[in-house]
């Protein structure tokens, strides 16, 4: 549960009007109005004097709340308000990891990791063959390791500008936000291979040979007159049919 406290110094004999509102990016909405709760808090919140007790808080309850109190007195209407920020802490869930199964050396490869339930937002750590990858800081051990990637712990991306065969391995990502246990995705293997230039050349040569052979076959057929004979035969048939008529 969460308690949003709102204290005032108005006299006990004054007639008080209490309202609670939630301030969101899309506007301001009533939480407690005309002596009853509205919206998501209906049925799971209660008043504590002028404050609020919320039971079974969820991530959707996070936000900024404003308590507004108006009091009638002999001097006239008196107003007061207080603003409270509620942050509901949520442990991360199992992140979704995108790791390509294969890649060619020299190409750009990006691995991604993301989970959306954690509050505050999670940070991400990538592992290769069970060992945590270093951040590319340009100094110290990270610089000495000649790192070829860039790891963004905020977004969860692992970017290889020019992937090499040494980057072949088993990768997984871990999400943590300081609340509860960290969570990791399943291990996925990325295989990096050299571009098979000889295979590509062989395929191109094979296709070229097939095209040449097809061309020679057509030329040979035309030279022997196969296409002309077929045309003459067709004309003869038409002529005989006309004679019979």
mmCIF file of C-alpha atoms in Angstrom, residues 75-195:
data_model
loop_
_atom_site.group_PDB
_atom_site.id
_atom_site.type_symbol
_atom_site.label_atom_id
_atom_site.label_comp_id
_atom_site.label_asym_id
_atom_site.label_seq_id
_atom_site.Cartn_x
_atom_site.Cartn_y
_atom_site.Cartn_z
ATOM 1 C CA UNK A 75 -13.264 35.970 6.595
ATOM 2 C CA UNK A 76 -14.278 34.187 3.374
ATOM 3 C CA UNK A 77 -12.962 31.273 1.292
ATOM 4 C CA UNK A 78 -9.462 29.989 2.072
ATOM 5 C CA UNK A 79 -7.541 27.658 -0.243
ATOM 6 C CA UNK A 80 -4.536 25.380 0.162
ATOM 7 C CA UNK A 81 -2.827 22.706 -1.926
ATOM 8 C CA UNK A 82 0.074 20.255 -1.811
ATOM 9 C CA UNK A 83 1.790 18.237 -4.535
ATOM 10 C CA UNK A 84 3.097 14.699 -3.985
ATOM 11 C CA UNK A 85 5.033 12.462 -6.377
ATOM 12 C CA UNK A 86 4.433 8.726 -6.072
ATOM 13 C CA UNK A 87 6.951 6.338 -7.609
ATOM 14 C CA UNK A 88 5.965 2.679 -7.648
ATOM 15 C CA UNK A 89 9.039 0.454 -7.803
ATOM 16 C CA UNK A 90 8.773 -2.602 -10.060
ATOM 17 C CA UNK A 91 11.404 -5.285 -10.550
ATOM 18 C CA UNK A 92 12.424 -5.963 -14.170
ATOM 19 C CA UNK A 93 10.951 -8.808 -16.206
ATOM 20 C CA UNK A 94 12.856 -11.140 -18.519
ATOM 21 C CA UNK A 95 14.242 -8.980 -21.348
ATOM 22 C CA UNK A 96 13.763 -9.727 -25.033
ATOM 23 C CA UNK A 97 17.113 -10.172 -26.807
ATOM 24 C CA UNK A 98 17.737 -9.994 -30.557
ATOM 25 C CA UNK A 99 21.008 -11.701 -31.547
ATOM 26 C CA UNK A 100 21.677 -12.589 -35.221
ATOM 27 C CA UNK A 101 22.647 -16.229 -35.660
ATOM 28 C CA UNK A 102 25.194 -15.420 -38.391
ATOM 29 C CA UNK A 103 27.081 -12.446 -39.808
ATOM 30 C CA UNK A 104 29.828 -11.679 -42.332
ATOM 31 C CA UNK A 105 33.137 -10.116 -41.291
ATOM 32 C CA UNK A 106 33.382 -6.388 -41.857
ATOM 33 C CA UNK A 107 29.637 -5.771 -41.682
ATOM 34 C CA UNK A 108 27.679 -3.698 -39.158
ATOM 35 C CA UNK A 109 25.878 -5.859 -36.581
ATOM 36 C CA UNK A 110 23.613 -4.688 -33.750
ATOM 37 C CA UNK A 111 22.340 -6.761 -30.816
ATOM 38 C CA UNK A 112 19.376 -5.409 -28.847
ATOM 39 C CA UNK A 113 17.954 -6.052 -25.370
ATOM 40 C CA UNK A 114 14.780 -4.543 -23.868
ATOM 41 C CA UNK A 115 12.225 -4.965 -21.096
ATOM 42 C CA UNK A 116 9.420 -2.492 -20.385
ATOM 43 C CA UNK A 117 7.995 -3.399 -16.970
ATOM 44 C CA UNK A 118 10.795 -2.265 -14.659
ATOM 45 C CA UNK A 119 10.399 0.962 -12.677
ATOM 46 C CA UNK A 120 12.712 2.816 -12.560
ATOM 47 C CA UNK A 121 13.799 1.878 -16.106
ATOM 48 C CA UNK A 122 16.324 -0.946 -16.277
ATOM 49 C CA UNK A 123 19.947 -0.772 -17.328
ATOM 50 C CA UNK A 124 21.436 -3.535 -19.454
ATOM 51 C CA UNK A 125 24.670 -5.524 -19.352
ATOM 52 C CA UNK A 126 25.787 -7.771 -22.208
ATOM 53 C CA UNK A 127 27.778 -10.975 -21.710
ATOM 54 C CA UNK A 128 29.855 -12.987 -24.162
ATOM 55 C CA UNK A 129 30.641 -16.612 -23.304
ATOM 56 C CA UNK A 130 29.564 -15.894 -19.726
ATOM 57 C CA UNK A 131 31.920 -12.904 -19.269
ATOM 58 C CA UNK A 132 30.607 -9.343 -18.834
ATOM 59 C CA UNK A 133 31.581 -7.077 -21.715
ATOM 60 C CA UNK A 134 33.451 -3.882 -20.919
ATOM 61 C CA UNK A 135 32.117 -0.460 -21.780
ATOM 62 C CA UNK A 136 34.123 1.426 -24.374
ATOM 63 C CA UNK A 137 35.453 4.335 -22.326
ATOM 64 C CA UNK A 138 38.685 5.011 -24.227
ATOM 65 C CA UNK A 139 40.787 4.543 -21.097
ATOM 66 C CA UNK A 140 42.057 1.782 -18.854
ATOM 67 C CA UNK A 141 41.371 -1.905 -19.460
ATOM 68 C CA UNK A 142 38.619 -1.178 -21.981
ATOM 69 C CA UNK A 143 41.063 0.649 -24.233
ATOM 70 C CA UNK A 144 43.759 -1.989 -23.780
ATOM 71 C CA UNK A 145 41.313 -4.722 -24.824
ATOM 72 C CA UNK A 146 41.002 -3.113 -28.284
ATOM 73 C CA UNK A 147 37.221 -3.191 -28.120
ATOM 74 C CA UNK A 148 35.444 -3.215 -31.505
ATOM 75 C CA UNK A 149 31.926 -2.608 -30.167
ATOM 76 C CA UNK A 150 29.876 0.052 -28.419
ATOM 77 C CA UNK A 151 27.585 -0.986 -25.553
ATOM 78 C CA UNK A 152 24.779 1.358 -24.465
ATOM 79 C CA UNK A 153 23.565 0.335 -21.012
ATOM 80 C CA UNK A 154 20.590 2.704 -21.158
ATOM 81 C CA UNK A 155 19.129 1.488 -24.462
ATOM 82 C CA UNK A 156 20.432 -2.091 -24.272
ATOM 83 C CA UNK A 157 22.153 -2.054 -27.681
ATOM 84 C CA UNK A 158 25.467 -3.717 -28.496
ATOM 85 C CA UNK A 159 26.831 -2.350 -31.778
ATOM 86 C CA UNK A 160 29.688 -3.790 -33.857
ATOM 87 C CA UNK A 161 30.738 -1.292 -36.537
ATOM 88 C CA UNK A 162 32.988 -3.884 -38.221
ATOM 89 C CA UNK A 163 32.349 -7.346 -36.809
ATOM 90 C CA UNK A 164 35.238 -9.859 -36.889
ATOM 91 C CA UNK A 165 35.566 -13.621 -36.523
ATOM 92 C CA UNK A 166 36.785 -13.038 -32.962
ATOM 93 C CA UNK A 167 33.288 -11.755 -32.126
ATOM 94 C CA UNK A 168 31.844 -15.241 -32.639
ATOM 95 C CA UNK A 169 30.385 -16.505 -29.381
ATOM 96 C CA UNK A 170 27.392 -17.010 -27.133
ATOM 97 C CA UNK A 171 25.670 -13.819 -26.014
ATOM 98 C CA UNK A 172 23.012 -12.914 -23.457
ATOM 99 C CA UNK A 173 21.824 -9.731 -21.765
ATOM 100 C CA UNK A 174 20.936 -8.938 -18.151
ATOM 101 C CA UNK A 175 18.429 -6.269 -17.056
ATOM 102 C CA UNK A 176 18.528 -4.681 -13.587
ATOM 103 C CA UNK A 177 17.153 -1.566 -11.889
ATOM 104 C CA UNK A 178 18.066 -2.123 -8.245
ATOM 105 C CA UNK A 179 14.630 -3.540 -7.408
ATOM 106 C CA UNK A 180 14.391 -7.269 -6.844
ATOM 107 C CA UNK A 181 16.533 -9.721 -8.798
ATOM 108 C CA UNK A 182 18.084 -8.949 -12.160
ATOM 109 C CA UNK A 183 16.694 -10.866 -15.133
ATOM 110 C CA UNK A 184 18.471 -12.235 -18.196
ATOM 111 C CA UNK A 185 17.439 -13.562 -21.586
ATOM 112 C CA UNK A 186 18.381 -16.974 -22.970
ATOM 113 C CA UNK A 187 21.829 -17.516 -24.446
ATOM 114 C CA UNK A 188 22.074 -17.131 -28.228
ATOM 115 C CA UNK A 189 25.078 -17.897 -30.462
ATOM 116 C CA UNK A 190 26.365 -15.539 -33.148
ATOM 117 C CA UNK A 191 28.640 -17.058 -35.806
ATOM 118 C CA UNK A 192 30.856 -14.674 -37.782
ATOM 119 C CA UNK A 193 32.409 -15.991 -41.014
ATOM 120 C CA UNK A 194 34.538 -14.569 -43.797
ATOM 121 C CA UNK A 195 32.823 -13.659 -47.044
#
